[in-house]
Structure formats: structure tokens, C-alpha cells
Amino acid sequence: MMAFGLIALIAGAASALMFASIISGAMISLVLFYLAPLPLMVAAIGWGPLCASLGGIAAAIGLGALFGLPYCIAFAVTVALPAWWLGHLTLLSRQVGSLPAGASAEPQAEPEMEWYPVGRILLWIAGFAALTTIAALLTLGTDAETITGTLRRGLMRLLRTTNPQTSGEASQFVDALVRVVPAAATIVAMLTLTLNLWLSAKVTATSGRLRRPWPDLKTAELPPMTLVALCIALAFCFTGGMLAIVAQISAAALMMAYALTGFAVLHTLTLALKSRTFWLGSTYAVVVVFGWPVIAVVILGLADAVFGFRERFLRSRQPPPLPTP
């Protein structure tokens, strides 16, 4: 029990230090800030969600005592809560079927387990990305005008610092940037949370503490109602005010979730290619370098949700049934 508590405290302290490093203003602190959930996620997956919750609570209290209540709340919402809940979902399982007769007498017999689907975990990540982005924007104001005004003044101040001779074109550029900042922040939060969960699972799998088998990521798919939620969010994007900002954030998170499933579709549809590694590597490189080609991956994920490309492809690769005598 003492070792369990020590691991929780170490994970919480590491996450708190990485989170608080953003105060220094150094470039490396930005990387540490986005990786802050990693120690708590490792604790959650390797030693259980209780370990992560204890470490998260201790870290939040420590940050609150040192830097004030806002840092405590920000850490709890953006780091501790996602790490604890995603770790809980990763280990969530249920028994399917029943053991055959006489299997209870065999010590090696284990019931078949169904683990929480990767697609649903991805949807939770999208929800946390939207939640953290909305929470960050609410620190700037409670209405759309105040939030956009604060963002614009901050970006103009940053632009004047780098280039004192700003012009009208720069002002127009800042206005356009303000419109995309909420969606861009959501995408960054979505990707970093996904990366943290993947890294924590890899760490625990390497150490032998991962209790669930490694999932086949090519089969990840979002629940069917996700497409309906995306359509509703896109419709509300054209309203205005705070509702439009929340809708833009939600739509960006769901579209990134479909982008990740789009990559899963790509990994499936290229199984028959001889130069599969080259094409996949080229696709990832183009998306990372240019950014905008991710739209094509989003479309691929949406098309698979509607038309079931992966299911049709895998069905076509199955051998035909044997003829009946």
C-alpha cells in the first residue's frame, strides 16, 4: 500500500511540475506542458485509476497552494480529470459468453473479455479536448465579444513585438486568425491527449503492466450517432455568439476524431499494397508538413462511417466458403 501511494505521489508531482513549467516561458516548457497528463495516465493504466486520482488530487492541491486556485482548477480540469477517466476506460471490460462445463476446474481457463472500444475512447478524447478549450476561453470572458476582443488584443500585441511596423493587412490577418484560434486549440488538445494516451499505453505494455491486450487500431470506429452530432455542431456554427464558438470547438474535435479513424481506414485499405510502408509514410509526412491534406483524411473517415469501406474491403479479402457436399 505504501508503494502504491508513493507511485501516486510521484506521478502527481511529475505532472504538476510539467504543467507548471509553462510559467518559465521557455520553448521546452510548451512540450512539457502538453505532456503533463502522461505520468498520471501511466499510473492510471499501470496501477489503476485510483492511483491516478490520488496523484491528481495531491498535485492539484499542491499547485493551488503554490500558485493559487486558478492553477488548481486548470490542472484538475485539463490534466487530472482526462488522465483518470481515460485510464479508467482503457481498463474497462466485461465478460462475454460463459465458461464451458468443467472449465472451472482448470486453473488456466480464463473467461473471454470484451474491452472498452477504442472508437468510444476516441470520442471521449474529443469531448475532453472540447471541454478544455472551452474552459480556457472562458478565462478570457463569458461572451463572444469579450473573448474575441481579448484574443485579438493578445495577437496584435504579439505581432507588434515581432514586427513594430504593423499595417492594415496585419490587422486583417489577426482578425482571420482570431476566428480559427478556438478550432486550432481544440485540434492541438485532441492530438496531444491522443498522443499521451498512446504513449502511456506503450510504456505500460513495455513494462508488462498493461492488463488489456493491445487493440487493433485499424478497426477503430466511432459510434454511429457521432455523425449526427457533427452535423448538429456544424449547423450551429452559423448562428453567432458564444453558441457558435462552442459549436466550432465541438465540430473541430469531432472532425479530428474522424481524421484519426480516416488514418485507420487508410491502414486497412493499404494492406494489399507491396509498398504499403512507403505510401503510409508519405501520407503522414504530407499531412504533418502541409497540414491541410488532413481534410482528405477527414473525408475518408466520414465516407467510411457512411459507406463502410473497411468492412467491404475485409469481406472481399476473406476466402470464399467451401462448397457444401
PDB file of C-alpha atoms in Angstrom:
ATOM      1  CA  MET A   1       0.000   0.000   0.000  1.00  0.00           C
ATOM      2  CA  MET A   2       2.885   2.360   0.735  1.00  0.00           C
ATOM      3  CA  ALA A   3       4.393   1.664  -2.679  1.00  0.00           C
ATOM      4  CA  PHE A   4       1.001   2.373  -4.285  1.00  0.00           C
ATOM      5  CA  GLY A   5       0.767   5.747  -2.547  1.00  0.00           C
ATOM      6  CA  LEU A   6       4.366   6.593  -3.418  1.00  0.00           C
ATOM      7  CA  ILE A   7       3.736   5.880  -7.108  1.00  0.00           C
ATOM      8  CA  ALA A   8       0.633   8.087  -6.999  1.00  0.00           C
ATOM      9  CA  LEU A   9       2.581  10.954  -5.409  1.00  0.00           C
ATOM     10  CA  ILE A  10       5.471  10.622  -7.875  1.00  0.00           C
ATOM     11  CA  ALA A  11       3.092  10.625 -10.857  1.00  0.00           C
ATOM     12  CA  GLY A  12       1.204  13.616  -9.477  1.00  0.00           C
ATOM     13  CA  ALA A  13       4.395  15.554  -8.744  1.00  0.00           C
ATOM     14  CA  ALA A  14       5.763  14.874 -12.234  1.00  0.00           C
ATOM     15  CA  SER A  15       2.515  16.019 -13.877  1.00  0.00           C
ATOM     16  CA  ALA A  16       2.356  19.130 -11.679  1.00  0.00           C
ATOM     17  CA  LEU A  17       5.955  20.108 -12.476  1.00  0.00           C
ATOM     18  CA  MET A  18       5.380  19.617 -16.214  1.00  0.00           C
ATOM     19  CA  PHE A  19       2.173  21.652 -16.039  1.00  0.00           C
ATOM     20  CA  ALA A  20       3.757  24.476 -14.032  1.00  0.00           C
ATOM     21  CA  SER A  21       6.826  24.645 -16.299  1.00  0.00           C
ATOM     22  CA  ILE A  22       4.815  26.821 -18.716  1.00  0.00           C
ATOM     23  CA  ILE A  23       5.409  29.715 -16.305  1.00  0.00           C
ATOM     24  CA  SER A  24       9.093  29.789 -17.290  1.00  0.00           C
ATOM     25  CA  GLY A  25       8.256  30.809 -20.869  1.00  0.00           C
ATOM     26  CA  ALA A  26      10.938  28.535 -22.378  1.00  0.00           C
ATOM     27  CA  MET A  27      10.164  26.668 -25.594  1.00  0.00           C
ATOM     28  CA  ILE A  28      10.776  23.263 -23.999  1.00  0.00           C
ATOM     29  CA  SER A  29       8.169  24.108 -21.357  1.00  0.00           C
ATOM     30  CA  LEU A  30       5.471  24.044 -24.050  1.00  0.00           C
ATOM     31  CA  VAL A  31       6.319  20.403 -24.821  1.00  0.00           C
ATOM     32  CA  LEU A  32       6.333  19.533 -21.121  1.00  0.00           C
ATOM     33  CA  PHE A  33       3.003  21.325 -20.648  1.00  0.00           C
ATOM     34  CA  TYR A  34       1.280  19.244 -23.339  1.00  0.00           C
ATOM     35  CA  LEU A  35       2.828  16.026 -21.947  1.00  0.00           C
ATOM     36  CA  ALA A  36       1.663  16.794 -18.391  1.00  0.00           C
ATOM     37  CA  PRO A  37      -1.116  14.105 -18.416  1.00  0.00           C
ATOM     38  CA  LEU A  38       1.398  11.375 -19.332  1.00  0.00           C
ATOM     39  CA  PRO A  39       2.646  10.420 -15.813  1.00  0.00           C
ATOM     40  CA  LEU A  40      -0.889  10.258 -14.425  1.00  0.00           C
ATOM     41  CA  MET A  41      -2.071   8.210 -17.420  1.00  0.00           C
ATOM     42  CA  VAL A  42       0.794   5.751 -16.882  1.00  0.00           C
ATOM     43  CA  ALA A  43      -0.227   5.472 -13.232  1.00  0.00           C
ATOM     44  CA  ALA A  44      -3.892   5.001 -14.199  1.00  0.00           C
ATOM     45  CA  ILE A  45      -3.232   2.262 -16.761  1.00  0.00           C
ATOM     46  CA  GLY A  46      -0.403   0.534 -14.903  1.00  0.00           C
ATOM     47  CA  TRP A  47      -1.651   0.742 -11.294  1.00  0.00           C
ATOM     48  CA  GLY A  48      -5.331   1.590 -11.674  1.00  0.00           C
ATOM     49  CA  PRO A  49      -7.485   4.735 -11.846  1.00  0.00           C
ATOM     50  CA  LEU A  50      -7.366   5.135  -8.042  1.00  0.00           C
ATOM     51  CA  CYS A  51      -3.620   5.688  -8.243  1.00  0.00           C
ATOM     52  CA  ALA A  52      -4.099   8.446 -10.831  1.00  0.00           C
ATOM     53  CA  SER A  53      -6.912  10.063  -8.850  1.00  0.00           C
ATOM     54  CA  LEU A  54      -4.807  10.210  -5.669  1.00  0.00           C
ATOM     55  CA  GLY A  55      -1.851  11.643  -7.564  1.00  0.00           C
ATOM     56  CA  GLY A  56      -4.053  14.139  -9.392  1.00  0.00           C
ATOM     57  CA  ILE A  57      -5.714  15.375  -6.204  1.00  0.00           C
ATOM     58  CA  ALA A  58      -2.350  15.790  -4.458  1.00  0.00           C
ATOM     59  CA  ALA A  59      -0.903  17.618  -7.457  1.00  0.00           C
ATOM     60  CA  ALA A  60      -3.918  19.941  -7.777  1.00  0.00           C
ATOM     61  CA  ILE A  61      -3.763  20.815  -4.077  1.00  0.00           C
ATOM     62  CA  GLY A  62      -0.026  21.485  -4.320  1.00  0.00           C
ATOM     63  CA  LEU A  63      -0.423  23.745  -7.352  1.00  0.00           C
ATOM     64  CA  GLY A  64      -3.269  25.576  -5.642  1.00  0.00           C
ATOM     65  CA  ALA A  65      -1.146  26.159  -2.531  1.00  0.00           C
ATOM     66  CA  LEU A  66       1.832  27.445  -4.547  1.00  0.00           C
ATOM     67  CA  PHE A  67       0.240  29.389  -7.404  1.00  0.00           C
ATOM     68  CA  GLY A  68      -3.384  29.949  -6.443  1.00  0.00           C
ATOM     69  CA  LEU A  69      -6.836  28.498  -7.071  1.00  0.00           C
ATOM     70  CA  PRO A  70      -6.909  29.132 -10.874  1.00  0.00           C
ATOM     71  CA  TYR A  71      -3.905  26.840 -11.388  1.00  0.00           C
ATOM     72  CA  CYS A  72      -5.510  24.197  -9.184  1.00  0.00           C
ATOM     73  CA  ILE A  73      -8.753  24.238 -11.197  1.00  0.00           C
ATOM     74  CA  ALA A  74      -6.934  24.367 -14.560  1.00  0.00           C
ATOM     75  CA  PHE A  75      -4.783  21.349 -13.648  1.00  0.00           C
ATOM     76  CA  ALA A  76      -7.752  19.373 -12.351  1.00  0.00           C
ATOM     77  CA  VAL A  77      -9.866  20.005 -15.480  1.00  0.00           C
ATOM     78  CA  THR A  78      -7.236  19.778 -18.226  1.00  0.00           C
ATOM     79  CA  VAL A  79      -4.812  17.172 -16.816  1.00  0.00           C
ATOM     80  CA  ALA A  80      -6.030  15.150 -13.832  1.00  0.00           C
ATOM     81  CA  LEU A  81      -9.619  14.523 -14.932  1.00  0.00           C
ATOM     82  CA  PRO A  82      -8.795  13.331 -18.500  1.00  0.00           C
ATOM     83  CA  ALA A  83      -5.900  11.171 -17.252  1.00  0.00           C
ATOM     84  CA  TRP A  84      -8.042   9.470 -14.602  1.00  0.00           C
ATOM     85  CA  TRP A  85     -11.106   8.883 -16.786  1.00  0.00           C
ATOM     86  CA  LEU A  86      -9.254   7.769 -19.933  1.00  0.00           C
ATOM     87  CA  GLY A  87      -7.169   5.387 -17.844  1.00  0.00           C
ATOM     88  CA  HIS A  88     -10.375   4.021 -16.315  1.00  0.00           C
ATOM     89  CA  LEU A  89     -11.933   3.491 -19.745  1.00  0.00           C
ATOM     90  CA  THR A  90      -8.785   1.796 -21.060  1.00  0.00           C
ATOM     91  CA  LEU A  91      -9.068  -0.863 -18.352  1.00  0.00           C
ATOM     92  CA  LEU A  92     -12.863  -1.162 -18.521  1.00  0.00           C
ATOM     93  CA  SER A  93     -14.009  -4.634 -19.569  1.00  0.00           C
ATOM     94  CA  ARG A  94     -16.791  -7.145 -19.192  1.00  0.00           C
ATOM     95  CA  GLN A  95     -17.048 -10.884 -19.506  1.00  0.00           C
ATOM     96  CA  VAL A  96     -18.707 -12.197 -22.650  1.00  0.00           C
ATOM     97  CA  GLY A  97     -20.129 -15.666 -23.029  1.00  0.00           C
ATOM     98  CA  SER A  98     -19.731 -18.269 -20.322  1.00  0.00           C
ATOM     99  CA  LEU A  99     -17.075 -20.769 -19.403  1.00  0.00           C
ATOM    100  CA  PRO A 100     -17.625 -24.275 -20.772  1.00  0.00           C
ATOM    101  CA  ALA A 101     -18.645 -27.025 -18.377  1.00  0.00           C
ATOM    102  CA  GLY A 102     -15.710 -28.257 -16.332  1.00  0.00           C
ATOM    103  CA  ALA A 103     -13.570 -25.241 -17.192  1.00  0.00           C
ATOM    104  CA  SER A 104     -13.685 -24.006 -13.595  1.00  0.00           C
ATOM    105  CA  ALA A 105     -11.612 -26.996 -12.578  1.00  0.00           C
ATOM    106  CA  GLU A 106      -8.829 -25.962 -14.952  1.00  0.00           C
ATOM    107  CA  PRO A 107      -6.595 -23.277 -13.443  1.00  0.00           C
ATOM    108  CA  GLN A 108      -5.590 -21.979 -16.895  1.00  0.00           C
ATOM    109  CA  ALA A 109      -9.158 -21.381 -18.044  1.00  0.00           C
ATOM    110  CA  GLU A 110      -9.976 -17.675 -18.337  1.00  0.00           C
ATOM    111  CA  PRO A 111     -13.267 -16.108 -19.412  1.00  0.00           C
ATOM    112  CA  GLU A 112     -13.354 -14.183 -22.672  1.00  0.00           C
ATOM    113  CA  MET A 113     -13.280 -10.447 -22.007  1.00  0.00           C
ATOM    114  CA  GLU A 114     -14.681  -7.585 -24.062  1.00  0.00           C
ATOM    115  CA  TRP A 115     -12.721  -4.368 -23.594  1.00  0.00           C
ATOM    116  CA  TYR A 116     -13.957  -0.818 -23.968  1.00  0.00           C
ATOM    117  CA  PRO A 117     -13.828   0.022 -27.704  1.00  0.00           C
ATOM    118  CA  VAL A 118     -11.057   2.265 -28.983  1.00  0.00           C
ATOM    119  CA  GLY A 119     -13.553   4.313 -31.006  1.00  0.00           C
ATOM    120  CA  ARG A 120     -15.511   5.252 -27.909  1.00  0.00           C
ATOM    121  CA  ILE A 121     -12.287   6.204 -26.107  1.00  0.00           C
ATOM    122  CA  LEU A 122     -11.524   8.425 -29.096  1.00  0.00           C
ATOM    123  CA  LEU A 123     -14.918  10.079 -28.703  1.00  0.00           C
ATOM    124  CA  TRP A 124     -14.184  10.743 -25.026  1.00  0.00           C
ATOM    125  CA  ILE A 125     -10.849  12.311 -26.020  1.00  0.00           C
ATOM    126  CA  ALA A 126     -12.740  14.615 -28.384  1.00  0.00           C
ATOM    127  CA  GLY A 127     -15.068  15.560 -25.544  1.00  0.00           C
ATOM    128  CA  PHE A 128     -12.178  16.369 -23.212  1.00  0.00           C
ATOM    129  CA  ALA A 129     -10.441  18.392 -25.952  1.00  0.00           C
ATOM    130  CA  ALA A 130     -13.588  20.470 -26.428  1.00  0.00           C
ATOM    131  CA  LEU A 131     -14.066  20.842 -22.659  1.00  0.00           C
ATOM    132  CA  THR A 132     -10.512  22.056 -22.021  1.00  0.00           C
ATOM    133  CA  THR A 133     -10.653  24.514 -24.919  1.00  0.00           C
ATOM    134  CA  ILE A 134     -13.984  25.962 -23.777  1.00  0.00           C
ATOM    135  CA  ALA A 135     -12.663  26.214 -20.216  1.00  0.00           C
ATOM    136  CA  ALA A 136      -9.573  28.061 -21.455  1.00  0.00           C
ATOM    137  CA  LEU A 137     -11.676  30.513 -23.474  1.00  0.00           C
ATOM    138  CA  LEU A 138     -13.970  31.185 -20.514  1.00  0.00           C
ATOM    139  CA  THR A 139     -10.942  32.512 -18.633  1.00  0.00           C
ATOM    140  CA  LEU A 140     -10.837  35.321 -21.226  1.00  0.00           C
ATOM    141  CA  GLY A 141     -14.515  36.238 -20.885  1.00  0.00           C
ATOM    142  CA  THR A 142     -18.055  34.928 -20.690  1.00  0.00           C
ATOM    143  CA  ASP A 143     -19.368  36.229 -24.019  1.00  0.00           C
ATOM    144  CA  ALA A 144     -18.186  36.026 -27.622  1.00  0.00           C
ATOM    145  CA  GLU A 145     -17.309  39.720 -27.973  1.00  0.00           C
ATOM    146  CA  THR A 146     -15.087  39.741 -24.898  1.00  0.00           C
ATOM    147  CA  ILE A 147     -13.325  36.509 -25.895  1.00  0.00           C
ATOM    148  CA  THR A 148     -12.629  37.593 -29.478  1.00  0.00           C
ATOM    149  CA  GLY A 149     -11.563  41.062 -28.310  1.00  0.00           C
ATOM    150  CA  THR A 150      -9.100  39.614 -25.781  1.00  0.00           C
ATOM    151  CA  LEU A 151      -7.710  37.203 -28.364  1.00  0.00           C
ATOM    152  CA  ARG A 152      -7.331  39.998 -30.905  1.00  0.00           C
ATOM    153  CA  ARG A 153      -5.510  42.291 -28.481  1.00  0.00           C
ATOM    154  CA  GLY A 154      -3.184  39.472 -27.446  1.00  0.00           C
ATOM    155  CA  LEU A 155      -2.359  38.542 -31.033  1.00  0.00           C
ATOM    156  CA  MET A 156      -1.839  42.191 -32.024  1.00  0.00           C
ATOM    157  CA  ARG A 157       0.482  42.678 -29.048  1.00  0.00           C
ATOM    158  CA  LEU A 158       2.444  39.584 -30.089  1.00  0.00           C
ATOM    159  CA  LEU A 159       2.596  40.785 -33.682  1.00  0.00           C
ATOM    160  CA  ARG A 160       3.858  44.245 -32.683  1.00  0.00           C
ATOM    161  CA  THR A 161       6.540  42.619 -30.548  1.00  0.00           C
ATOM    162  CA  THR A 162       7.909  40.722 -33.528  1.00  0.00           C
ATOM    163  CA  ASN A 163       7.253  43.497 -36.096  1.00  0.00           C
ATOM    164  CA  PRO A 164       6.649  47.020 -34.709  1.00  0.00           C
ATOM    165  CA  GLN A 165       5.574  48.367 -38.124  1.00  0.00           C
ATOM    166  CA  THR A 166       2.202  46.646 -38.414  1.00  0.00           C
ATOM    167  CA  SER A 167      -0.172  47.613 -41.223  1.00  0.00           C
ATOM    168  CA  GLY A 168      -3.823  47.214 -42.078  1.00  0.00           C
ATOM    169  CA  GLU A 169      -3.123  43.870 -43.744  1.00  0.00           C
ATOM    170  CA  ALA A 170      -1.685  42.611 -40.470  1.00  0.00           C
ATOM    171  CA  SER A 171      -4.900  43.648 -38.706  1.00  0.00           C
ATOM    172  CA  GLN A 172      -6.949  41.687 -41.239  1.00  0.00           C
ATOM    173  CA  PHE A 173      -4.664  38.707 -40.754  1.00  0.00           C
ATOM    174  CA  VAL A 174      -5.189  38.877 -36.982  1.00  0.00           C
ATOM    175  CA  ASP A 175      -8.974  39.064 -37.465  1.00  0.00           C
ATOM    176  CA  ALA A 176      -8.867  35.910 -39.576  1.00  0.00           C
ATOM    177  CA  LEU A 177      -6.584  34.231 -37.038  1.00  0.00           C
ATOM    178  CA  VAL A 178      -8.955  35.012 -34.171  1.00  0.00           C
ATOM    179  CA  ARG A 179     -11.719  33.104 -35.970  1.00  0.00           C
ATOM    180  CA  VAL A 180      -9.649  29.921 -36.247  1.00  0.00           C
ATOM    181  CA  VAL A 181      -7.875  30.019 -32.854  1.00  0.00           C
ATOM    182  CA  PRO A 182     -10.632  28.090 -30.952  1.00  0.00           C
ATOM    183  CA  ALA A 183     -10.708  25.313 -33.562  1.00  0.00           C
ATOM    184  CA  ALA A 184      -6.899  25.201 -33.763  1.00  0.00           C
ATOM    185  CA  ALA A 185      -6.594  24.973 -29.975  1.00  0.00           C
ATOM    186  CA  THR A 186      -9.130  22.124 -29.969  1.00  0.00           C
ATOM    187  CA  ILE A 187      -7.163  20.226 -32.613  1.00  0.00           C
ATOM    188  CA  VAL A 188      -3.939  20.609 -30.611  1.00  0.00           C
ATOM    189  CA  ALA A 189      -5.679  19.425 -27.434  1.00  0.00           C
ATOM    190  CA  MET A 190      -7.176  16.469 -29.298  1.00  0.00           C
ATOM    191  CA  LEU A 191      -3.841  15.363 -30.773  1.00  0.00           C
ATOM    192  CA  THR A 192      -1.876  15.797 -27.548  1.00  0.00           C
ATOM    193  CA  LEU A 193      -4.414  13.851 -25.470  1.00  0.00           C
ATOM    194  CA  THR A 194      -4.386  11.044 -28.047  1.00  0.00           C
ATOM    195  CA  LEU A 195      -0.576  11.032 -28.079  1.00  0.00           C
ATOM    196  CA  ASN A 196      -0.424  10.953 -24.275  1.00  0.00           C
ATOM    197  CA  LEU A 197      -2.806   8.007 -24.074  1.00  0.00           C
ATOM    198  CA  TRP A 198      -0.905   6.082 -26.769  1.00  0.00           C
ATOM    199  CA  LEU A 199       2.461   6.752 -25.104  1.00  0.00           C
ATOM    200  CA  SER A 200       1.171   5.763 -21.664  1.00  0.00           C
ATOM    201  CA  ALA A 201      -0.248   2.518 -23.066  1.00  0.00           C
ATOM    202  CA  LYS A 202       3.071   1.791 -24.803  1.00  0.00           C
ATOM    203  CA  VAL A 203       5.014   2.455 -21.586  1.00  0.00           C
ATOM    204  CA  THR A 204       2.800   0.152 -19.522  1.00  0.00           C
ATOM    205  CA  ALA A 205       2.829  -2.513 -22.244  1.00  0.00           C
ATOM    206  CA  THR A 206       6.638  -2.408 -22.373  1.00  0.00           C
ATOM    207  CA  SER A 207       6.839  -2.737 -18.587  1.00  0.00           C
ATOM    208  CA  GLY A 208       4.382  -5.647 -18.644  1.00  0.00           C
ATOM    209  CA  ARG A 209       1.701  -3.864 -16.600  1.00  0.00           C
ATOM    210  CA  LEU A 210      -0.868  -3.411 -19.392  1.00  0.00           C
ATOM    211  CA  ARG A 211      -3.765  -5.631 -18.385  1.00  0.00           C
ATOM    212  CA  ARG A 212      -5.689  -5.489 -21.665  1.00  0.00           C
ATOM    213  CA  PRO A 213      -4.398  -6.907 -24.943  1.00  0.00           C
ATOM    214  CA  TRP A 214      -3.091  -4.334 -27.392  1.00  0.00           C
ATOM    215  CA  PRO A 215      -6.084  -3.353 -29.584  1.00  0.00           C
ATOM    216  CA  ASP A 216      -6.127  -3.481 -33.353  1.00  0.00           C
ATOM    217  CA  LEU A 217      -6.154   0.263 -34.054  1.00  0.00           C
ATOM    218  CA  LYS A 218      -7.116  -0.318 -37.709  1.00  0.00           C
ATOM    219  CA  THR A 219     -10.585  -1.362 -36.541  1.00  0.00           C
ATOM    220  CA  ALA A 220     -11.265   1.809 -34.529  1.00  0.00           C
ATOM    221  CA  GLU A 221     -14.615   3.334 -35.447  1.00  0.00           C
ATOM    222  CA  LEU A 222     -16.785   5.996 -33.860  1.00  0.00           C
ATOM    223  CA  PRO A 223     -20.363   5.318 -32.689  1.00  0.00           C
ATOM    224  CA  PRO A 224     -22.963   5.910 -35.450  1.00  0.00           C
ATOM    225  CA  MET A 225     -24.578   8.849 -33.633  1.00  0.00           C
ATOM    226  CA  THR A 226     -21.282  10.760 -33.801  1.00  0.00           C
ATOM    227  CA  LEU A 227     -22.101  11.718 -37.383  1.00  0.00           C
ATOM    228  CA  VAL A 228     -25.426  13.177 -36.251  1.00  0.00           C
ATOM    229  CA  ALA A 229     -23.678  15.157 -33.502  1.00  0.00           C
ATOM    230  CA  LEU A 230     -21.191  16.516 -36.055  1.00  0.00           C
ATOM    231  CA  CYS A 231     -23.986  17.655 -38.364  1.00  0.00           C
ATOM    232  CA  ILE A 232     -25.731  19.432 -35.472  1.00  0.00           C
ATOM    233  CA  ALA A 233     -22.485  21.124 -34.423  1.00  0.00           C
ATOM    234  CA  LEU A 234     -21.814  22.289 -37.985  1.00  0.00           C
ATOM    235  CA  ALA A 235     -25.334  23.723 -38.205  1.00  0.00           C
ATOM    236  CA  PHE A 236     -24.875  25.744 -35.003  1.00  0.00           C
ATOM    237  CA  CYS A 237     -21.553  27.112 -36.289  1.00  0.00           C
ATOM    238  CA  PHE A 238     -23.551  29.569 -38.445  1.00  0.00           C
ATOM    239  CA  THR A 239     -25.607  31.020 -35.592  1.00  0.00           C
ATOM    240  CA  GLY A 240     -23.360  33.505 -33.820  1.00  0.00           C
ATOM    241  CA  GLY A 241     -22.249  34.463 -30.344  1.00  0.00           C
ATOM    242  CA  MET A 242     -20.988  32.038 -27.727  1.00  0.00           C
ATOM    243  CA  LEU A 243     -23.119  29.224 -29.144  1.00  0.00           C
ATOM    244  CA  ALA A 244     -21.257  29.428 -32.454  1.00  0.00           C
ATOM    245  CA  ILE A 245     -17.870  29.308 -30.709  1.00  0.00           C
ATOM    246  CA  VAL A 246     -18.878  26.221 -28.714  1.00  0.00           C
ATOM    247  CA  ALA A 247     -20.227  24.619 -31.908  1.00  0.00           C
ATOM    248  CA  GLN A 248     -16.978  25.364 -33.785  1.00  0.00           C
ATOM    249  CA  ILE A 249     -14.939  23.792 -30.985  1.00  0.00           C
ATOM    250  CA  SER A 250     -17.180  20.700 -30.901  1.00  0.00           C
ATOM    251  CA  ALA A 251     -17.102  20.350 -34.690  1.00  0.00           C
ATOM    252  CA  ALA A 252     -13.300  20.645 -34.752  1.00  0.00           C
ATOM    253  CA  ALA A 253     -12.944  17.930 -32.092  1.00  0.00           C
ATOM    254  CA  LEU A 254     -15.316  15.537 -33.890  1.00  0.00           C
ATOM    255  CA  MET A 255     -13.674  16.160 -37.262  1.00  0.00           C
ATOM    256  CA  MET A 256     -10.273  15.343 -35.763  1.00  0.00           C
ATOM    257  CA  ALA A 257     -11.780  12.143 -34.375  1.00  0.00           C
ATOM    258  CA  TYR A 258     -12.907  11.278 -37.914  1.00  0.00           C
ATOM    259  CA  ALA A 259      -9.424  12.177 -39.167  1.00  0.00           C
ATOM    260  CA  LEU A 260      -7.922   9.591 -36.806  1.00  0.00           C
ATOM    261  CA  THR A 261     -10.435   6.978 -37.967  1.00  0.00           C
ATOM    262  CA  GLY A 262      -9.573   8.050 -41.519  1.00  0.00           C
ATOM    263  CA  PHE A 263      -5.970   7.046 -40.873  1.00  0.00           C
ATOM    264  CA  ALA A 264      -7.281   3.723 -39.568  1.00  0.00           C
ATOM    265  CA  VAL A 265      -9.190   3.295 -42.844  1.00  0.00           C
ATOM    266  CA  LEU A 266      -6.016   4.119 -44.764  1.00  0.00           C
ATOM    267  CA  HIS A 267      -4.060   1.482 -42.842  1.00  0.00           C
ATOM    268  CA  THR A 268      -6.758  -1.069 -43.690  1.00  0.00           C
ATOM    269  CA  LEU A 269      -7.181  -0.261 -47.385  1.00  0.00           C
ATOM    270  CA  THR A 270      -3.409  -0.409 -47.998  1.00  0.00           C
ATOM    271  CA  LEU A 271      -2.996  -3.931 -46.602  1.00  0.00           C
ATOM    272  CA  ALA A 272      -2.737  -5.376 -50.117  1.00  0.00           C
ATOM    273  CA  LEU A 273      -0.078  -2.914 -51.340  1.00  0.00           C
ATOM    274  CA  LYS A 274       3.503  -4.132 -51.643  1.00  0.00           C
ATOM    275  CA  SER A 275       4.934  -0.659 -50.950  1.00  0.00           C
ATOM    276  CA  ARG A 276       2.498  -0.034 -48.093  1.00  0.00           C
ATOM    277  CA  THR A 277       5.105   1.445 -45.730  1.00  0.00           C
ATOM    278  CA  PHE A 278       6.216   3.973 -48.346  1.00  0.00           C
ATOM    279  CA  TRP A 279       2.682   5.188 -49.103  1.00  0.00           C
ATOM    280  CA  LEU A 280       1.686   5.414 -45.461  1.00  0.00           C
ATOM    281  CA  GLY A 281       4.895   7.232 -44.561  1.00  0.00           C
ATOM    282  CA  SER A 282       4.423   9.653 -47.460  1.00  0.00           C
ATOM    283  CA  THR A 283       0.850  10.360 -46.397  1.00  0.00           C
ATOM    284  CA  TYR A 284       1.846  11.099 -42.811  1.00  0.00           C
ATOM    285  CA  ALA A 285       4.731  13.298 -43.980  1.00  0.00           C
ATOM    286  CA  VAL A 286       2.481  15.342 -46.296  1.00  0.00           C
ATOM    287  CA  VAL A 287      -0.113  15.838 -43.553  1.00  0.00           C
ATOM    288  CA  VAL A 288       2.498  16.874 -40.973  1.00  0.00           C
ATOM    289  CA  VAL A 289       4.346  19.265 -43.323  1.00  0.00           C
ATOM    290  CA  PHE A 290       1.386  20.953 -45.042  1.00  0.00           C
ATOM    291  CA  GLY A 291      -1.476  20.374 -42.600  1.00  0.00           C
ATOM    292  CA  TRP A 292      -4.390  20.993 -44.961  1.00  0.00           C
ATOM    293  CA  PRO A 293      -4.284  17.493 -46.588  1.00  0.00           C
ATOM    294  CA  VAL A 294      -5.781  16.226 -43.327  1.00  0.00           C
ATOM    295  CA  ILE A 295      -9.110  17.363 -44.819  1.00  0.00           C
ATOM    296  CA  ALA A 296      -8.877  14.441 -47.249  1.00  0.00           C
ATOM    297  CA  VAL A 297      -8.299  12.065 -44.316  1.00  0.00           C
ATOM    298  CA  VAL A 298     -11.351  13.518 -42.536  1.00  0.00           C
ATOM    299  CA  ILE A 299     -13.421  12.924 -45.674  1.00  0.00           C
ATOM    300  CA  LEU A 300     -12.124   9.352 -45.825  1.00  0.00           C
ATOM    301  CA  GLY A 301     -13.165   8.773 -42.210  1.00  0.00           C
ATOM    302  CA  LEU A 302     -16.613  10.250 -42.861  1.00  0.00           C
ATOM    303  CA  ALA A 303     -17.035   8.195 -46.029  1.00  0.00           C
ATOM    304  CA  ASP A 304     -16.141   5.009 -44.168  1.00  0.00           C
ATOM    305  CA  ALA A 305     -18.720   5.853 -41.495  1.00  0.00           C
ATOM    306  CA  VAL A 306     -21.393   6.167 -44.190  1.00  0.00           C
ATOM    307  CA  PHE A 307     -20.394   3.504 -46.735  1.00  0.00           C
ATOM    308  CA  GLY A 308     -18.341   1.029 -44.638  1.00  0.00           C
ATOM    309  CA  PHE A 309     -15.237   0.863 -46.842  1.00  0.00           C
ATOM    310  CA  ARG A 310     -13.226  -1.164 -44.321  1.00  0.00           C
ATOM    311  CA  GLU A 311     -15.943  -3.766 -43.868  1.00  0.00           C
ATOM    312  CA  ARG A 312     -16.321  -4.213 -47.631  1.00  0.00           C
ATOM    313  CA  PHE A 313     -12.555  -4.429 -48.151  1.00  0.00           C
ATOM    314  CA  LEU A 314     -12.036  -7.022 -45.418  1.00  0.00           C
ATOM    315  CA  ARG A 315     -15.022  -9.025 -46.659  1.00  0.00           C
ATOM    316  CA  SER A 316     -13.531  -9.119 -50.151  1.00  0.00           C
ATOM    317  CA  ARG A 317     -10.237 -10.477 -48.753  1.00  0.00           C
ATOM    318  CA  GLN A 318     -11.898 -13.383 -46.964  1.00  0.00           C
ATOM    319  CA  PRO A 319     -11.671 -16.757 -48.747  1.00  0.00           C
ATOM    320  CA  PRO A 320     -14.898 -17.987 -50.367  1.00  0.00           C
ATOM    321  CA  PRO A 321     -16.908 -20.529 -48.379  1.00  0.00           C
ATOM    322  CA  LEU A 322     -16.272 -24.187 -49.062  1.00  0.00           C
ATOM    323  CA  PRO A 323     -18.829 -25.883 -51.299  1.00  0.00           C
ATOM    324  CA  THR A 324     -21.359 -27.995 -49.467  1.00  0.00           C
ATOM    325  CA  PRO A 325     -21.272 -31.705 -50.331  1.00  0.00           C
TER     326      PRO A 325
END
